[in-house]
Amino acid sequence: MQPGNDTQSLEFFLLGFSEDPVLQPLILGLFLSMYLVTVAGNLLIVLAILSDPHLHTPMYFFLSNLSLVDICLTSTTVPKMLVNIQTQSKAISYTGCITQMFFFLIFVELDNFLLVVMAYDRFMAICQPLHYAVIMNPRLCVQLVLVCWVISVLHALLHSLLVLRLSFYTHLEIPHFFCELNQVIHSSCSDTILNDLILYFVSVLLSGGSLAGILYSYSKIVSSIRAISSAQGKHKAFSTCASHLSVISLFYGTGIGVYLSSAVTQNPHTTSMASVMYTVVTPMLNPFMYSLRNEDIKRALKRSLEGKL
């Protein structure tokens, strides 16, 4: 294969999980089911929040944004994989690959930042309850979400522009089910030192900084809860954080697992399997975590469903 600089002739092949034709219908059915559950579950959360005036608060405003982002995150990867399986074609154009990578980076980083903002919201609600309504006003909430969007878009744009400077073979096989940044970079026939340096630096800066912010917020929250005298008060304060803590644990746990698996093993298929956890499974489970652990969401969903019957 010769390096190709003409982007019109470049074509990538997403190898997915298995080339065994017997397994293709099973993979198609499994991922189609998970995708439909993800979209339906997150849409129900958004509709429940919009339809119930009692849920028009900062916490649920951020939750509705997280649900929308989860739908978009899954929609950047799974539909293309399903189409490829159905058409028995693994091909994706150079433009399509860069576009998919760009939007995936936006939405996965938005997930990350929204979890930080939600941790800050819980910090203010529990540690500064008297000033909460004044500080967490609608204007600040919108500004926080806009800041998350701006940083996420700039982050995705930075990596996408750096990838555009690389050269690739005319026909390139990517051992993944979507155009994951690290896989695309390391599939290049160019020098990728700059890309690797910026990738690791930005990852540590954004992901490490976000995790540090979450840990700081919850350290203060735990201190405030311990200072509450009544057991009922402690339980009520902690219950407002339980769902968020579950989502944080799942998101960061699976994300760290992906990077550990890629560091420990050189098998790209193992890495792609691990990536399913935070790209597909986590967005699918988030609605269940919030609906099963949150009485307000349960009541809103029940009222919404009863109103439509």
CSV table of C-alpha atoms in Angstrom, one decimal:
chain,number,residue,atom,x,y,z
A,1,MET,CA,0.0,0.0,0.0
A,2,GLN,CA,1.2,3.5,-0.8
A,3,PRO,CA,0.6,6.6,1.3
A,4,GLY,CA,-2.3,8.6,-0.1
A,5,ASN,CA,-2.6,12.4,0.1
A,6,ASP,CA,-5.7,12.7,-2.0
A,7,THR,CA,-8.5,12.6,0.5
A,8,GLN,CA,-11.0,11.8,-2.2
A,9,SER,CA,-9.3,8.4,-2.7
A,10,LEU,CA,-8.9,7.6,1.0
A,11,GLU,CA,-11.1,4.9,2.4
A,12,PHE,CA,-11.0,3.4,5.8
A,13,PHE,CA,-12.3,0.0,6.9
A,14,LEU,CA,-13.8,-0.4,10.4
A,15,LEU,CA,-13.1,-4.0,11.3
A,16,GLY,CA,-15.6,-4.0,14.3
A,17,PHE,CA,-15.6,-6.9,16.7
A,18,SER,CA,-15.7,-10.0,14.6
A,19,GLU,CA,-15.5,-11.0,10.9
A,20,ASP,CA,-17.4,-14.2,11.5
A,21,PRO,CA,-20.6,-14.0,9.4
A,22,VAL,CA,-22.4,-16.2,11.9
A,23,LEU,CA,-21.9,-13.6,14.7
A,24,GLN,CA,-23.0,-10.6,12.6
A,25,PRO,CA,-26.8,-11.0,13.2
A,26,LEU,CA,-26.2,-11.4,16.9
A,27,ILE,CA,-24.0,-8.3,17.1
A,28,LEU,CA,-26.6,-6.4,15.0
A,29,GLY,CA,-29.5,-7.4,17.2
A,30,LEU,CA,-27.5,-6.7,20.4
A,31,PHE,CA,-26.3,-3.2,19.5
A,32,LEU,CA,-29.6,-2.3,17.9
A,33,SER,CA,-31.4,-3.2,21.1
A,34,MET,CA,-28.9,-1.2,23.2
A,35,TYR,CA,-29.2,1.8,20.9
A,36,LEU,CA,-33.0,1.8,21.0
A,37,VAL,CA,-33.0,1.5,24.8
A,38,THR,CA,-30.5,4.3,25.1
A,39,VAL,CA,-32.5,6.7,22.9
A,40,ALA,CA,-35.9,5.8,24.5
A,41,GLY,CA,-34.6,5.9,28.1
A,42,ASN,CA,-32.8,9.3,27.8
A,43,LEU,CA,-35.7,10.8,25.8
A,44,LEU,CA,-38.1,9.7,28.6
A,45,ILE,CA,-35.8,11.5,31.2
A,46,VAL,CA,-35.8,14.7,29.1
A,47,LEU,CA,-39.6,14.6,28.5
A,48,ALA,CA,-40.3,13.9,32.2
A,49,ILE,CA,-38.2,16.9,33.2
A,50,LEU,CA,-39.8,19.2,30.6
A,51,SER,CA,-43.3,18.2,31.5
A,52,ASP,CA,-43.0,18.6,35.3
A,53,PRO,CA,-42.6,22.1,36.6
A,54,HIS,CA,-41.3,20.7,39.9
A,55,LEU,CA,-38.2,19.5,38.0
A,56,HIS,CA,-37.4,22.9,36.5
A,57,THR,CA,-34.3,23.2,38.8
A,58,PRO,CA,-30.6,23.5,38.1
A,59,MET,CA,-30.0,19.8,38.9
A,60,TYR,CA,-32.6,18.5,36.4
A,61,PHE,CA,-31.6,21.1,33.8
A,62,PHE,CA,-28.1,19.7,33.8
A,63,LEU,CA,-29.5,16.1,33.9
A,64,SER,CA,-31.6,16.8,30.8
A,65,ASN,CA,-28.6,18.1,29.0
A,66,LEU,CA,-26.6,15.0,30.0
A,67,SER,CA,-29.4,12.8,28.6
A,68,LEU,CA,-29.4,14.7,25.3
A,69,VAL,CA,-25.6,14.4,25.0
A,70,ASP,CA,-25.8,10.7,25.8
A,71,ILE,CA,-28.2,10.2,22.8
A,72,CYS,CA,-25.9,12.2,20.6
A,73,LEU,CA,-22.8,10.3,21.8
A,74,THR,CA,-24.3,6.9,21.0
A,75,SER,CA,-25.7,8.2,17.7
A,76,THR,CA,-22.2,9.1,16.4
A,77,THR,CA,-21.0,5.5,16.5
A,78,VAL,CA,-23.7,2.8,16.7
A,79,PRO,CA,-25.9,3.7,13.6
A,80,LYS,CA,-22.8,3.6,11.3
A,81,MET,CA,-21.8,0.2,12.7
A,82,LEU,CA,-25.3,-1.1,12.3
A,83,VAL,CA,-25.4,0.1,8.7
A,84,ASN,CA,-22.1,-1.5,7.9
A,85,ILE,CA,-23.2,-4.9,9.4
A,86,GLN,CA,-26.5,-4.7,7.5
A,87,THR,CA,-24.9,-3.9,4.2
A,88,GLN,CA,-21.9,-6.2,4.8
A,89,SER,CA,-19.6,-3.3,4.2
A,90,LYS,CA,-16.9,-2.1,6.6
A,91,ALA,CA,-16.0,1.0,4.6
A,92,ILE,CA,-16.1,4.6,5.8
A,93,SER,CA,-14.8,7.6,3.8
A,94,TYR,CA,-12.0,9.8,5.0
A,95,THR,CA,-14.4,12.7,5.4
A,96,GLY,CA,-16.9,10.5,7.2
A,97,CYS,CA,-14.2,9.2,9.6
A,98,ILE,CA,-12.9,12.6,10.5
A,99,THR,CA,-16.5,13.9,11.0
A,100,GLN,CA,-17.4,10.9,13.2
A,101,MET,CA,-14.2,11.4,15.3
A,102,PHE,CA,-14.9,15.1,15.6
A,103,PHE,CA,-18.5,14.7,16.9
A,104,PHE,CA,-17.5,11.8,19.1
A,105,LEU,CA,-14.9,13.9,20.8
A,106,ILE,CA,-17.4,16.7,21.4
A,107,PHE,CA,-20.0,14.6,23.0
A,108,VAL,CA,-17.7,12.4,25.2
A,109,GLU,CA,-16.0,15.6,26.5
A,110,LEU,CA,-19.4,17.2,27.1
A,111,ASP,CA,-20.3,14.1,29.2
A,112,ASN,CA,-17.2,14.7,31.2
A,113,PHE,CA,-17.8,18.4,31.8
A,114,LEU,CA,-21.5,18.0,32.6
A,115,LEU,CA,-20.6,15.6,35.3
A,116,VAL,CA,-18.3,18.2,36.8
A,117,VAL,CA,-21.0,20.9,36.6
A,118,MET,CA,-23.5,18.5,38.3
A,119,ALA,CA,-21.0,17.9,41.1
A,120,TYR,CA,-20.6,21.6,41.5
A,121,ASP,CA,-24.4,22.0,41.7
A,122,ARG,CA,-24.6,19.3,44.4
A,123,PHE,CA,-21.8,21.0,46.3
A,124,MET,CA,-23.6,24.4,46.3
A,125,ALA,CA,-27.0,22.7,47.2
A,126,ILE,CA,-25.6,20.9,50.2
A,127,CYS,CA,-22.7,23.1,51.4
A,128,GLN,CA,-24.3,26.5,50.6
A,129,PRO,CA,-28.1,25.8,50.9
A,130,LEU,CA,-29.0,29.4,51.9
A,131,HIS,CA,-27.2,30.9,48.9
A,132,TYR,CA,-28.0,28.1,46.4
A,133,ALA,CA,-31.1,29.7,44.7
A,134,VAL,CA,-29.2,33.0,44.3
A,135,ILE,CA,-25.9,31.6,43.0
A,136,MET,CA,-27.4,28.8,40.8
A,137,ASN,CA,-29.7,31.1,38.9
A,138,PRO,CA,-30.9,30.2,35.4
A,139,ARG,CA,-28.4,32.5,33.8
A,140,LEU,CA,-25.5,30.9,35.4
A,141,CYS,CA,-26.8,27.4,34.6
A,142,VAL,CA,-27.0,28.3,30.9
A,143,GLN,CA,-23.6,29.9,31.0
A,144,LEU,CA,-22.1,26.8,32.5
A,145,VAL,CA,-23.5,24.6,29.8
A,146,LEU,CA,-22.3,27.0,27.1
A,147,VAL,CA,-18.8,26.9,28.6
A,148,CYS,CA,-18.9,23.1,28.4
A,149,TRP,CA,-19.9,23.3,24.8
A,150,VAL,CA,-17.2,25.8,23.8
A,151,ILE,CA,-14.4,23.9,25.5
A,152,SER,CA,-15.6,20.5,24.0
A,153,VAL,CA,-15.8,22.0,20.5
A,154,LEU,CA,-12.4,23.5,20.8
A,155,HIS,CA,-11.0,20.3,22.1
A,156,ALA,CA,-12.5,18.3,19.2
A,157,LEU,CA,-11.3,20.9,16.7
A,158,LEU,CA,-7.8,20.8,18.0
A,159,HIS,CA,-7.4,17.0,17.6
A,160,SER,CA,-9.3,17.0,14.2
A,161,LEU,CA,-7.0,19.6,12.7
A,162,LEU,CA,-3.9,17.7,14.0
A,163,VAL,CA,-5.2,14.5,12.3
A,164,LEU,CA,-5.8,16.4,9.0
A,165,ARG,CA,-2.1,17.1,8.7
A,166,LEU,CA,-1.3,13.3,8.8
A,167,SER,CA,-1.0,11.1,5.7
A,168,PHE,CA,-2.7,7.7,5.5
A,169,TYR,CA,-2.5,4.7,3.3
A,170,THR,CA,-5.1,4.7,0.5
A,171,HIS,CA,-7.0,1.7,2.0
A,172,LEU,CA,-6.6,1.5,5.8
A,173,GLU,CA,-8.0,-1.0,8.2
A,174,ILE,CA,-9.0,0.4,11.7
A,175,PRO,CA,-9.4,-2.4,14.3
A,176,HIS,CA,-12.4,-0.7,16.0
A,177,PHE,CA,-16.1,-0.2,15.5
A,178,PHE,CA,-15.7,3.6,15.0
A,179,CYS,CA,-13.0,6.1,14.2
A,180,GLU,CA,-11.5,6.4,17.6
A,181,LEU,CA,-8.9,9.2,17.8
A,182,ASN,CA,-6.0,7.1,19.2
A,183,GLN,CA,-6.6,4.3,16.6
A,184,VAL,CA,-6.7,6.8,13.7
A,185,ILE,CA,-3.5,8.5,14.8
A,186,HIS,CA,-1.6,5.3,15.2
A,187,SER,CA,-2.8,4.1,11.8
A,188,SER,CA,-1.1,7.0,10.1
A,189,CYS,CA,2.1,6.6,8.0
A,190,SER,CA,3.3,10.0,9.2
A,191,ASP,CA,5.2,11.1,12.2
A,192,THR,CA,2.7,11.2,15.1
A,193,ILE,CA,4.9,12.5,17.9
A,194,LEU,CA,3.1,15.9,18.0
A,195,ASN,CA,-0.3,14.3,18.0
A,196,ASP,CA,0.6,11.9,20.8
A,197,LEU,CA,2.1,14.6,23.0
A,198,ILE,CA,-0.9,16.9,22.6
A,199,LEU,CA,-3.3,13.9,23.1
A,200,TYR,CA,-1.7,12.9,26.4
A,201,PHE,CA,-1.3,16.5,27.6
A,202,VAL,CA,-4.9,17.5,26.9
A,203,SER,CA,-6.3,14.2,28.2
A,204,VAL,CA,-4.5,14.7,31.5
A,205,LEU,CA,-5.4,18.4,31.7
A,206,LEU,CA,-9.1,18.0,30.9
A,207,SER,CA,-9.9,14.6,32.4
A,208,GLY,CA,-7.5,14.9,35.4
A,209,GLY,CA,-8.8,18.4,36.1
A,210,SER,CA,-12.4,17.3,35.8
A,211,LEU,CA,-11.9,14.4,38.1
A,212,ALA,CA,-10.0,16.6,40.6
A,213,GLY,CA,-13.0,19.0,40.6
A,214,ILE,CA,-15.4,16.2,41.2
A,215,LEU,CA,-13.4,14.8,44.1
A,216,TYR,CA,-13.0,18.2,45.7
A,217,SER,CA,-16.7,18.9,45.5
A,218,TYR,CA,-17.6,15.5,47.0
A,219,SER,CA,-15.0,15.8,49.7
A,220,LYS,CA,-16.7,19.0,50.8
A,221,ILE,CA,-20.1,17.4,50.4
A,222,VAL,CA,-19.1,14.5,52.7
A,223,SER,CA,-17.8,16.9,55.3
A,224,SER,CA,-21.1,18.8,55.3
A,225,ILE,CA,-23.2,15.6,55.5
A,226,ARG,CA,-21.1,14.4,58.4
A,227,ALA,CA,-21.9,17.7,60.2
A,228,ILE,CA,-25.6,17.1,60.0
A,229,SER,CA,-26.9,15.9,63.3
A,230,SER,CA,-30.0,13.8,62.3
A,231,ALA,CA,-29.7,10.5,60.5
A,232,GLN,CA,-32.8,11.4,58.4
A,233,GLY,CA,-31.1,14.6,57.3
A,234,LYS,CA,-27.9,12.8,56.4
A,235,HIS,CA,-29.9,10.2,54.3
A,236,LYS,CA,-31.8,13.0,52.5
A,237,ALA,CA,-28.6,14.9,51.7
A,238,PHE,CA,-26.8,11.8,50.4
A,239,SER,CA,-29.8,10.5,48.4
A,240,THR,CA,-29.6,13.6,46.2
A,241,CYS,CA,-26.0,12.6,45.2
A,242,ALA,CA,-26.4,8.8,45.0
A,243,SER,CA,-27.5,8.8,41.3
A,244,HIS,CA,-24.8,11.2,40.3
A,245,LEU,CA,-22.2,9.3,42.1
A,246,SER,CA,-23.3,6.1,40.3
A,247,VAL,CA,-23.0,7.7,36.9
A,248,ILE,CA,-19.6,9.2,37.8
A,249,SER,CA,-18.3,5.8,38.9
A,250,LEU,CA,-19.5,4.1,35.7
A,251,PHE,CA,-18.2,6.8,33.4
A,252,TYR,CA,-14.8,7.2,34.8
A,253,GLY,CA,-14.5,3.6,35.8
A,254,THR,CA,-15.1,2.4,32.2
A,255,GLY,CA,-13.0,5.2,30.7
A,256,ILE,CA,-10.0,4.3,32.9
A,257,GLY,CA,-10.6,0.6,32.1
A,258,VAL,CA,-10.3,1.3,28.4
A,259,TYR,CA,-6.9,3.1,28.8
A,260,LEU,CA,-5.6,0.4,31.2
A,261,SER,CA,-6.7,-2.4,28.7
A,262,SER,CA,-4.9,-0.6,25.9
A,263,ALA,CA,-1.8,-0.2,28.0
A,264,VAL,CA,-1.7,-3.8,29.3
A,265,THR,CA,-2.6,-5.6,26.1
A,266,GLN,CA,-1.7,-4.9,22.5
A,267,ASN,CA,-4.8,-6.6,21.2
A,268,PRO,CA,-6.9,-3.8,19.5
A,269,HIS,CA,-10.0,-5.9,19.6
A,270,THR,CA,-9.8,-6.1,23.4
A,271,THR,CA,-9.6,-2.3,23.5
A,272,SER,CA,-12.6,-1.9,21.2
A,273,MET,CA,-14.6,-4.3,23.4
A,274,ALA,CA,-13.7,-2.2,26.4
A,275,SER,CA,-14.7,1.0,24.6
A,276,VAL,CA,-18.2,-0.3,24.3
A,277,MET,CA,-18.6,0.2,28.0
A,278,TYR,CA,-18.3,4.0,28.0
A,279,THR,CA,-19.6,4.7,24.5
A,280,VAL,CA,-22.7,2.4,24.5
A,281,VAL,CA,-23.3,0.8,27.9
A,282,THR,CA,-22.9,3.9,30.1
A,283,PRO,CA,-25.3,6.1,28.1
A,284,MET,CA,-27.8,3.2,28.2
A,285,LEU,CA,-27.6,2.8,32.0
A,286,ASN,CA,-27.6,6.4,33.0
A,287,PRO,CA,-31.5,6.8,32.7
A,288,PHE,CA,-32.0,3.7,34.8
A,289,MET,CA,-29.6,5.0,37.5
A,290,TYR,CA,-31.5,8.3,37.7
A,291,SER,CA,-35.0,6.9,37.5
A,292,LEU,CA,-34.4,4.0,39.9
A,293,ARG,CA,-32.7,6.1,42.6
A,294,ASN,CA,-34.6,9.3,42.2
A,295,GLU,CA,-38.2,9.6,43.5
A,296,ASP,CA,-38.8,12.9,41.7
A,297,ILE,CA,-38.0,11.4,38.4
A,298,LYS,CA,-40.1,8.3,39.2
A,299,ARG,CA,-43.1,10.5,40.0
A,300,ALA,CA,-42.6,12.7,36.9
A,301,LEU,CA,-42.3,9.6,34.6
A,302,LYS,CA,-45.4,8.1,36.2
A,303,ARG,CA,-47.4,11.3,35.6
A,304,SER,CA,-46.2,11.6,32.1
A,305,LEU,CA,-47.1,8.0,31.2
A,306,GLU,CA,-50.5,8.2,32.9
A,307,GLY,CA,-51.2,11.5,31.1
A,308,LYS,CA,-50.6,9.8,27.7
A,309,LEU,CA,-52.7,6.7,28.4
